[in-house]
Amino acid sequence: MKDYLQFKDVSLSYHTKEGEVLALKDINFSVQKNEFLAIVGPSGCGKTTILSLIAGLMQPTSGEILLDGENLQKDSNIGYMFQRDHLFEWRTIYKNVTLGLELKGKKKDKESIEIVENLLKKYGLYEFKDSYPYQLSGGMRQRAALIRTLALQPKILLLDEPFSALDYQTKLSVCDDVHSIIKKEHQTAVAVTHDISEAISMSDRIVVLSKRPAVVKHIQEVNLQHIETPLKRRESPEFSKYFDLIWKELSNEKKEGS
């Protein structure tokens, strides 16, 4: 299968009062089209920095990032889903999910509006389009935030700890929702998370990073695609084996750093 997104020997340094800090060192990994890739690693290792590089918010010090064979550009149409839904409480759900279109001058574009309305209908939010965010459950708000991002038909969807603000029970339900939408819409996704279980339950592969300066320690295939939902994956016998493998990688990293 052809690589869609590629990191080739990517390093990133930045300057502080104390001097130059090497955050990422010779990072190499790829993402295939329609794949869900998760990135895990010790706290502060540079997971979110990698998302910032993909989003074009930062530029690598060395190496290159390719999207569909071309150098990644700032205007490459990358979608970003944050820890909180960032819905505006004074706007209706419909006005929230069309915000991206509005900012890009596409609010009256018939095809774009049709995409939004189809997504709202498909994922159970159309009847709530005139409601306000405070009237929706946490899961419905996350669905609305995802639809707002997908309305722009991004080439890649980035997820930065998207469920960390939710309580555990809501998180399990929303994981199922978000995973289902991403897969049904054939969306290529890259997620960073500190939650190993979340990474295993949602992804096709997991990149394990070392402490800073981050290097790729291991890339783990997750062969659970035959199981329909993240929640059911958590219940499978193979799940604990993957958890133990990744836990050991991260635990060894802590021991080496102590």
PDB file of C-alpha atoms in Angstrom:
ATOM      1  CA  MET A   1       0.000   0.000   0.000  1.00  0.00           C
ATOM      2  CA  LYS A   2       1.271   3.484  -0.881  1.00  0.00           C
ATOM      3  CA  ASP A   3       2.389   5.763   1.974  1.00  0.00           C
ATOM      4  CA  TYR A   4       0.158   8.838   2.155  1.00  0.00           C
ATOM      5  CA  LEU A   5       1.962  10.833   4.857  1.00  0.00           C
ATOM      6  CA  GLN A   6       5.700  10.354   5.420  1.00  0.00           C
ATOM      7  CA  PHE A   7       8.116  11.636   8.046  1.00  0.00           C
ATOM      8  CA  LYS A   8      11.665  11.275   6.715  1.00  0.00           C
ATOM      9  CA  ASP A   9      14.493  11.858   9.214  1.00  0.00           C
ATOM     10  CA  VAL A  10      12.572  14.727  10.810  1.00  0.00           C
ATOM     11  CA  SER A  11      14.307  16.607  13.624  1.00  0.00           C
ATOM     12  CA  LEU A  12      13.171  19.712  15.452  1.00  0.00           C
ATOM     13  CA  SER A  13      15.148  22.052  17.684  1.00  0.00           C
ATOM     14  CA  TYR A  14      13.978  25.208  19.411  1.00  0.00           C
ATOM     15  CA  HIS A  15      15.656  27.897  21.469  1.00  0.00           C
ATOM     16  CA  THR A  16      15.048  28.723  25.129  1.00  0.00           C
ATOM     17  CA  LYS A  17      16.828  31.016  27.600  1.00  0.00           C
ATOM     18  CA  GLU A  18      18.985  28.031  28.571  1.00  0.00           C
ATOM     19  CA  GLY A  19      19.990  27.361  24.950  1.00  0.00           C
ATOM     20  CA  GLU A  20      18.984  25.068  22.106  1.00  0.00           C
ATOM     21  CA  VAL A  21      16.670  22.139  22.896  1.00  0.00           C
ATOM     22  CA  LEU A  22      16.427  19.104  20.614  1.00  0.00           C
ATOM     23  CA  ALA A  23      12.771  17.992  20.761  1.00  0.00           C
ATOM     24  CA  LEU A  24      12.591  15.421  17.939  1.00  0.00           C
ATOM     25  CA  LYS A  25      15.482  13.417  16.506  1.00  0.00           C
ATOM     26  CA  ASP A  26      15.425  11.634  13.120  1.00  0.00           C
ATOM     27  CA  ILE A  27      11.723  10.714  13.260  1.00  0.00           C
ATOM     28  CA  ASN A  28      10.686   8.222  10.591  1.00  0.00           C
ATOM     29  CA  PHE A  29       7.186   6.814  10.136  1.00  0.00           C
ATOM     30  CA  SER A  30       4.454   6.741   7.518  1.00  0.00           C
ATOM     31  CA  VAL A  31       0.661   6.758   7.424  1.00  0.00           C
ATOM     32  CA  GLN A  32      -1.364   5.042   4.720  1.00  0.00           C
ATOM     33  CA  LYS A  33      -4.536   6.472   3.243  1.00  0.00           C
ATOM     34  CA  ASN A  34      -7.609   5.754   5.425  1.00  0.00           C
ATOM     35  CA  GLU A  35      -5.377   4.477   8.231  1.00  0.00           C
ATOM     36  CA  PHE A  36      -5.823   5.444  11.887  1.00  0.00           C
ATOM     37  CA  LEU A  37      -2.377   5.914  13.445  1.00  0.00           C
ATOM     38  CA  ALA A  38      -1.880   6.582  17.154  1.00  0.00           C
ATOM     39  CA  ILE A  39       1.228   8.083  18.747  1.00  0.00           C
ATOM     40  CA  VAL A  40       2.108   7.367  22.392  1.00  0.00           C
ATOM     41  CA  GLY A  41       5.119   8.252  24.511  1.00  0.00           C
ATOM     42  CA  PRO A  42       6.240   9.724  27.834  1.00  0.00           C
ATOM     43  CA  SER A  43       4.750  13.024  28.932  1.00  0.00           C
ATOM     44  CA  GLY A  44       6.500  15.967  27.274  1.00  0.00           C
ATOM     45  CA  CYS A  45       8.244  13.827  24.666  1.00  0.00           C
ATOM     46  CA  GLY A  46       6.924  15.754  21.661  1.00  0.00           C
ATOM     47  CA  LYS A  47       3.707  13.985  20.617  1.00  0.00           C
ATOM     48  CA  THR A  48       1.775  17.225  20.121  1.00  0.00           C
ATOM     49  CA  THR A  49       4.817  18.746  18.398  1.00  0.00           C
ATOM     50  CA  ILE A  50       4.460  16.084  15.703  1.00  0.00           C
ATOM     51  CA  LEU A  51       0.819  17.109  15.187  1.00  0.00           C
ATOM     52  CA  SER A  52       1.906  20.759  14.943  1.00  0.00           C
ATOM     53  CA  LEU A  53       4.390  19.795  12.218  1.00  0.00           C
ATOM     54  CA  ILE A  54       1.693  17.936  10.254  1.00  0.00           C
ATOM     55  CA  ALA A  55      -0.667  20.897  10.658  1.00  0.00           C
ATOM     56  CA  GLY A  56       2.013  23.233   9.295  1.00  0.00           C
ATOM     57  CA  LEU A  57       2.095  25.248  12.540  1.00  0.00           C
ATOM     58  CA  MET A  58       5.818  24.484  12.880  1.00  0.00           C
ATOM     59  CA  GLN A  59       8.576  23.637  10.421  1.00  0.00           C
ATOM     60  CA  PRO A  60      11.148  20.869  10.979  1.00  0.00           C
ATOM     61  CA  THR A  61      14.765  21.862  11.569  1.00  0.00           C
ATOM     62  CA  SER A  62      15.836  19.053   9.245  1.00  0.00           C
ATOM     63  CA  GLY A  63      14.278  16.205   7.287  1.00  0.00           C
ATOM     64  CA  GLU A  64      11.090  16.335   5.267  1.00  0.00           C
ATOM     65  CA  ILE A  65       7.377  15.658   5.618  1.00  0.00           C
ATOM     66  CA  LEU A  66       5.570  14.446   2.507  1.00  0.00           C
ATOM     67  CA  LEU A  67       1.836  14.334   1.866  1.00  0.00           C
ATOM     68  CA  ASP A  68       0.846  12.198  -1.106  1.00  0.00           C
ATOM     69  CA  GLY A  69       4.403  12.427  -2.436  1.00  0.00           C
ATOM     70  CA  GLU A  70       4.651  16.239  -2.211  1.00  0.00           C
ATOM     71  CA  ASN A  71       6.250  18.432   0.453  1.00  0.00           C
ATOM     72  CA  LEU A  72       3.683  19.297   3.099  1.00  0.00           C
ATOM     73  CA  GLN A  73       2.419  22.881   2.756  1.00  0.00           C
ATOM     74  CA  LYS A  74       0.797  25.183   5.312  1.00  0.00           C
ATOM     75  CA  ASP A  75      -2.385  25.209   3.232  1.00  0.00           C
ATOM     76  CA  SER A  76      -2.561  21.414   2.799  1.00  0.00           C
ATOM     77  CA  ASN A  77      -6.080  21.289   4.342  1.00  0.00           C
ATOM     78  CA  ILE A  78      -5.358  19.429   7.577  1.00  0.00           C
ATOM     79  CA  GLY A  79      -8.194  19.019  10.102  1.00  0.00           C
ATOM     80  CA  TYR A  80      -7.483  19.392  13.824  1.00  0.00           C
ATOM     81  CA  MET A  81      -9.619  18.068  16.696  1.00  0.00           C
ATOM     82  CA  PHE A  82      -8.563  19.359  20.122  1.00  0.00           C
ATOM     83  CA  GLN A  83      -8.953  18.154  23.720  1.00  0.00           C
ATOM     84  CA  ARG A  84     -12.094  20.271  24.134  1.00  0.00           C
ATOM     85  CA  ASP A  85     -14.806  20.651  21.515  1.00  0.00           C
ATOM     86  CA  HIS A  86     -14.437  24.473  21.323  1.00  0.00           C
ATOM     87  CA  LEU A  87     -18.063  24.914  20.279  1.00  0.00           C
ATOM     88  CA  PHE A  88     -19.304  28.483  20.633  1.00  0.00           C
ATOM     89  CA  GLU A  89     -22.123  28.498  23.178  1.00  0.00           C
ATOM     90  CA  TRP A  90     -23.899  31.449  21.513  1.00  0.00           C
ATOM     91  CA  ARG A  91     -24.088  29.732  18.109  1.00  0.00           C
ATOM     92  CA  THR A  92     -26.510  26.963  17.214  1.00  0.00           C
ATOM     93  CA  ILE A  93     -25.106  23.532  16.358  1.00  0.00           C
ATOM     94  CA  TYR A  94     -25.691  24.241  12.671  1.00  0.00           C
ATOM     95  CA  LYS A  95     -23.831  27.560  12.890  1.00  0.00           C
ATOM     96  CA  ASN A  96     -21.032  25.829  14.808  1.00  0.00           C
ATOM     97  CA  VAL A  97     -20.541  23.036  12.273  1.00  0.00           C
ATOM     98  CA  THR A  98     -20.577  25.497   9.357  1.00  0.00           C
ATOM     99  CA  LEU A  99     -18.078  27.839  11.041  1.00  0.00           C
ATOM    100  CA  GLY A 100     -15.128  26.472   9.053  1.00  0.00           C
ATOM    101  CA  LEU A 101     -17.033  26.942   5.795  1.00  0.00           C
ATOM    102  CA  GLU A 102     -17.894  30.484   6.864  1.00  0.00           C
ATOM    103  CA  LEU A 103     -14.246  31.326   7.573  1.00  0.00           C
ATOM    104  CA  LYS A 104     -13.216  29.909   4.191  1.00  0.00           C
ATOM    105  CA  GLY A 105     -15.960  31.817   2.354  1.00  0.00           C
ATOM    106  CA  LYS A 106     -17.860  28.632   1.482  1.00  0.00           C
ATOM    107  CA  LYS A 107     -20.979  29.182   3.563  1.00  0.00           C
ATOM    108  CA  LYS A 108     -23.129  29.546   0.439  1.00  0.00           C
ATOM    109  CA  ASP A 109     -21.396  26.777  -1.483  1.00  0.00           C
ATOM    110  CA  LYS A 110     -24.205  24.333  -2.284  1.00  0.00           C
ATOM    111  CA  GLU A 111     -21.981  21.233  -2.346  1.00  0.00           C
ATOM    112  CA  SER A 112     -20.319  22.093   0.984  1.00  0.00           C
ATOM    113  CA  ILE A 113     -23.664  22.736   2.700  1.00  0.00           C
ATOM    114  CA  GLU A 114     -24.973  19.442   1.343  1.00  0.00           C
ATOM    115  CA  ILE A 115     -21.968  17.638   2.868  1.00  0.00           C
ATOM    116  CA  VAL A 116     -22.662  19.244   6.279  1.00  0.00           C
ATOM    117  CA  GLU A 117     -26.375  18.417   6.212  1.00  0.00           C
ATOM    118  CA  ASN A 118     -25.690  14.815   5.164  1.00  0.00           C
ATOM    119  CA  LEU A 119     -23.188  14.409   8.010  1.00  0.00           C
ATOM    120  CA  LEU A 120     -25.669  15.853  10.521  1.00  0.00           C
ATOM    121  CA  LYS A 121     -28.381  13.464   9.303  1.00  0.00           C
ATOM    122  CA  LYS A 122     -26.050  10.468   9.109  1.00  0.00           C
ATOM    123  CA  TYR A 123     -24.769  10.875  12.661  1.00  0.00           C
ATOM    124  CA  GLY A 124     -27.969  11.807  14.472  1.00  0.00           C
ATOM    125  CA  LEU A 125     -27.544  15.557  14.928  1.00  0.00           C
ATOM    126  CA  TYR A 126     -29.820  17.009  12.245  1.00  0.00           C
ATOM    127  CA  GLU A 127     -32.813  17.281  14.583  1.00  0.00           C
ATOM    128  CA  PHE A 128     -30.574  19.209  17.024  1.00  0.00           C
ATOM    129  CA  LYS A 129     -29.182  21.634  14.434  1.00  0.00           C
ATOM    130  CA  ASP A 130     -31.088  24.582  15.946  1.00  0.00           C
ATOM    131  CA  SER A 131     -30.100  23.659  19.508  1.00  0.00           C
ATOM    132  CA  TYR A 132     -27.215  25.247  21.410  1.00  0.00           C
ATOM    133  CA  PRO A 133     -24.136  23.353  22.670  1.00  0.00           C
ATOM    134  CA  TYR A 134     -25.207  23.507  26.343  1.00  0.00           C
ATOM    135  CA  GLN A 135     -28.327  21.527  25.379  1.00  0.00           C
ATOM    136  CA  LEU A 136     -26.269  18.571  24.083  1.00  0.00           C
ATOM    137  CA  SER A 137     -24.505  15.744  25.900  1.00  0.00           C
ATOM    138  CA  GLY A 138     -20.696  15.592  25.928  1.00  0.00           C
ATOM    139  CA  GLY A 139     -20.760  12.864  23.290  1.00  0.00           C
ATOM    140  CA  MET A 140     -23.042  14.834  20.977  1.00  0.00           C
ATOM    141  CA  ARG A 141     -20.833  17.901  21.343  1.00  0.00           C
ATOM    142  CA  GLN A 142     -17.775  15.878  20.292  1.00  0.00           C
ATOM    143  CA  ARG A 143     -19.720  14.550  17.301  1.00  0.00           C
ATOM    144  CA  ALA A 144     -20.611  18.119  16.324  1.00  0.00           C
ATOM    145  CA  ALA A 145     -16.949  19.189  16.656  1.00  0.00           C
ATOM    146  CA  LEU A 146     -15.887  16.287  14.429  1.00  0.00           C
ATOM    147  CA  ILE A 147     -18.525  17.122  11.806  1.00  0.00           C
ATOM    148  CA  ARG A 148     -17.329  20.759  11.821  1.00  0.00           C
ATOM    149  CA  THR A 149     -13.826  19.503  10.985  1.00  0.00           C
ATOM    150  CA  LEU A 150     -14.967  16.938   8.388  1.00  0.00           C
ATOM    151  CA  ALA A 151     -17.123  19.572   6.638  1.00  0.00           C
ATOM    152  CA  LEU A 152     -13.905  20.956   5.129  1.00  0.00           C
ATOM    153  CA  GLN A 153     -12.994  17.497   3.779  1.00  0.00           C
ATOM    154  CA  PRO A 154      -9.489  17.493   5.278  1.00  0.00           C
ATOM    155  CA  LYS A 155      -6.765  15.336   3.762  1.00  0.00           C
ATOM    156  CA  ILE A 156      -5.734  14.233   7.259  1.00  0.00           C
ATOM    157  CA  LEU A 157      -7.541  14.502  10.589  1.00  0.00           C
ATOM    158  CA  LEU A 158      -5.382  15.208  13.653  1.00  0.00           C
ATOM    159  CA  LEU A 159      -6.678  14.331  17.118  1.00  0.00           C
ATOM    160  CA  ASP A 160      -4.901  15.791  20.153  1.00  0.00           C
ATOM    161  CA  GLU A 161      -6.015  13.910  23.299  1.00  0.00           C
ATOM    162  CA  PRO A 162      -9.607  14.377  22.051  1.00  0.00           C
ATOM    163  CA  PHE A 163     -11.296  12.503  24.916  1.00  0.00           C
ATOM    164  CA  SER A 164      -9.213  13.624  27.901  1.00  0.00           C
ATOM    165  CA  ALA A 165     -11.833  16.140  29.074  1.00  0.00           C
ATOM    166  CA  LEU A 166     -14.551  13.451  29.295  1.00  0.00           C
ATOM    167  CA  ASP A 167     -15.390  11.174  32.210  1.00  0.00           C
ATOM    168  CA  TYR A 168     -14.456   7.499  31.714  1.00  0.00           C
ATOM    169  CA  GLN A 169     -17.931   6.191  30.824  1.00  0.00           C
ATOM    170  CA  THR A 170     -18.607   9.013  28.338  1.00  0.00           C
ATOM    171  CA  LYS A 171     -15.124   8.537  26.870  1.00  0.00           C
ATOM    172  CA  LEU A 172     -15.826   4.875  25.991  1.00  0.00           C
ATOM    173  CA  SER A 173     -19.057   5.816  24.227  1.00  0.00           C
ATOM    174  CA  VAL A 174     -17.540   8.795  22.382  1.00  0.00           C
ATOM    175  CA  CYS A 175     -14.540   6.683  21.262  1.00  0.00           C
ATOM    176  CA  ASP A 176     -16.998   4.348  19.546  1.00  0.00           C
ATOM    177  CA  ASP A 177     -18.825   7.288  17.936  1.00  0.00           C
ATOM    178  CA  VAL A 178     -15.722   9.060  16.684  1.00  0.00           C
ATOM    179  CA  HIS A 179     -14.029   5.867  15.463  1.00  0.00           C
ATOM    180  CA  SER A 180     -17.185   4.867  13.567  1.00  0.00           C
ATOM    181  CA  ILE A 181     -17.472   8.264  11.848  1.00  0.00           C
ATOM    182  CA  ILE A 182     -13.769   8.350  10.901  1.00  0.00           C
ATOM    183  CA  LYS A 183     -13.918   4.869   9.389  1.00  0.00           C
ATOM    184  CA  LYS A 184     -17.249   5.391   7.589  1.00  0.00           C
ATOM    185  CA  GLU A 185     -15.978   8.646   6.075  1.00  0.00           C
ATOM    186  CA  HIS A 186     -12.717   6.921   4.966  1.00  0.00           C
ATOM    187  CA  GLN A 187     -10.716   9.541   6.834  1.00  0.00           C
ATOM    188  CA  THR A 188      -6.959   9.286   7.376  1.00  0.00           C
ATOM    189  CA  ALA A 189      -6.310  10.071  11.052  1.00  0.00           C
ATOM    190  CA  VAL A 190      -3.338  10.629  13.360  1.00  0.00           C
ATOM    191  CA  ALA A 191      -4.031  10.772  17.104  1.00  0.00           C
ATOM    192  CA  VAL A 192      -1.783  11.456  20.071  1.00  0.00           C
ATOM    193  CA  THR A 193      -2.766  10.119  23.467  1.00  0.00           C
ATOM    194  CA  HIS A 194      -1.261   9.200  26.839  1.00  0.00           C
ATOM    195  CA  ASP A 195      -3.903   6.457  27.164  1.00  0.00           C
ATOM    196  CA  ILE A 196      -2.509   3.109  25.897  1.00  0.00           C
ATOM    197  CA  SER A 197      -5.935   1.436  25.967  1.00  0.00           C
ATOM    198  CA  GLU A 198      -7.427   4.237  23.880  1.00  0.00           C
ATOM    199  CA  ALA A 199      -4.616   3.936  21.319  1.00  0.00           C
ATOM    200  CA  ILE A 200      -5.041   0.159  20.970  1.00  0.00           C
ATOM    201  CA  SER A 201      -8.826   0.283  20.786  1.00  0.00           C
ATOM    202  CA  MET A 202      -8.951   2.884  18.004  1.00  0.00           C
ATOM    203  CA  SER A 203      -5.854   2.537  15.847  1.00  0.00           C
ATOM    204  CA  ASP A 204      -4.478   0.338  13.078  1.00  0.00           C
ATOM    205  CA  ARG A 205      -0.881   1.009  14.157  1.00  0.00           C
ATOM    206  CA  ILE A 206       0.822   2.689  17.122  1.00  0.00           C
ATOM    207  CA  VAL A 207       4.064   4.678  17.050  1.00  0.00           C
ATOM    208  CA  VAL A 208       5.878   4.501  20.409  1.00  0.00           C
ATOM    209  CA  LEU A 209       8.187   7.455  21.109  1.00  0.00           C
ATOM    210  CA  SER A 210      11.076   7.721  23.566  1.00  0.00           C
ATOM    211  CA  LYS A 211      11.580  10.521  26.067  1.00  0.00           C
ATOM    212  CA  ARG A 212      12.873  13.835  24.699  1.00  0.00           C
ATOM    213  CA  PRO A 213      14.626  14.124  22.349  1.00  0.00           C
ATOM    214  CA  ALA A 214      12.012  11.804  20.918  1.00  0.00           C
ATOM    215  CA  VAL A 215      12.978   8.984  18.596  1.00  0.00           C
ATOM    216  CA  VAL A 216      10.702   6.242  17.276  1.00  0.00           C
ATOM    217  CA  LYS A 217      11.306   3.264  19.555  1.00  0.00           C
ATOM    218  CA  HIS A 218       8.765   0.900  18.072  1.00  0.00           C
ATOM    219  CA  ILE A 219       5.853   0.747  15.631  1.00  0.00           C
ATOM    220  CA  GLN A 220       3.194  -1.746  16.690  1.00  0.00           C
ATOM    221  CA  GLU A 221       0.691  -3.246  14.251  1.00  0.00           C
ATOM    222  CA  VAL A 222      -2.746  -3.639  15.859  1.00  0.00           C
ATOM    223  CA  ASN A 223      -4.541  -6.508  14.156  1.00  0.00           C
ATOM    224  CA  LEU A 224      -7.996  -5.920  15.606  1.00  0.00           C
ATOM    225  CA  GLN A 225      -9.709  -4.488  12.519  1.00  0.00           C
ATOM    226  CA  HIS A 226     -12.014  -7.536  12.403  1.00  0.00           C
ATOM    227  CA  ILE A 227     -13.600  -6.325  15.657  1.00  0.00           C
ATOM    228  CA  GLU A 228     -16.223  -3.692  14.958  1.00  0.00           C
ATOM    229  CA  THR A 229     -15.906  -1.113  17.756  1.00  0.00           C
ATOM    230  CA  PRO A 230     -13.228   0.201  20.145  1.00  0.00           C
ATOM    231  CA  LEU A 231     -15.315  -0.975  23.122  1.00  0.00           C
ATOM    232  CA  LYS A 232     -15.479  -4.544  21.780  1.00  0.00           C
ATOM    233  CA  ARG A 233     -11.756  -4.451  21.005  1.00  0.00           C
ATOM    234  CA  ARG A 234     -11.087  -3.736  24.690  1.00  0.00           C
ATOM    235  CA  GLU A 235     -12.878  -6.991  25.529  1.00  0.00           C
ATOM    236  CA  SER A 236     -10.859  -9.165  23.119  1.00  0.00           C
ATOM    237  CA  PRO A 237      -8.147 -11.572  24.410  1.00  0.00           C
ATOM    238  CA  GLU A 238      -5.533  -9.973  22.094  1.00  0.00           C
ATOM    239  CA  PHE A 239      -6.080  -6.545  23.661  1.00  0.00           C
ATOM    240  CA  SER A 240      -4.128  -7.295  26.845  1.00  0.00           C
ATOM    241  CA  LYS A 241      -1.190  -8.662  24.820  1.00  0.00           C
ATOM    242  CA  TYR A 242      -0.890  -5.379  22.910  1.00  0.00           C
ATOM    243  CA  PHE A 243      -1.260  -3.436  26.157  1.00  0.00           C
ATOM    244  CA  ASP A 244       1.580  -5.413  27.798  1.00  0.00           C
ATOM    245  CA  LEU A 245       3.878  -4.905  24.788  1.00  0.00           C
ATOM    246  CA  ILE A 246       3.409  -1.122  24.733  1.00  0.00           C
ATOM    247  CA  TRP A 247       3.438  -0.814  28.522  1.00  0.00           C
ATOM    248  CA  LYS A 248       6.830  -2.571  28.612  1.00  0.00           C
ATOM    249  CA  GLU A 249       8.219  -0.229  25.941  1.00  0.00           C
ATOM    250  CA  LEU A 250       7.140   2.822  27.939  1.00  0.00           C
ATOM    251  CA  SER A 251       8.201   1.336  31.288  1.00  0.00           C
ATOM    252  CA  ASN A 252      11.657   0.546  29.938  1.00  0.00           C
ATOM    253  CA  GLU A 253      11.846   4.144  28.779  1.00  0.00           C
ATOM    254  CA  LYS A 254      11.146   5.383  32.319  1.00  0.00           C
ATOM    255  CA  LYS A 255      13.802   3.049  33.780  1.00  0.00           C
ATOM    256  CA  GLU A 256      16.387   4.169  31.222  1.00  0.00           C
ATOM    257  CA  GLY A 257      15.591   7.796  32.031  1.00  0.00           C
ATOM    258  CA  SER A 258      15.782   7.393  35.830  1.00  0.00           C
TER     259      SER A 258
END
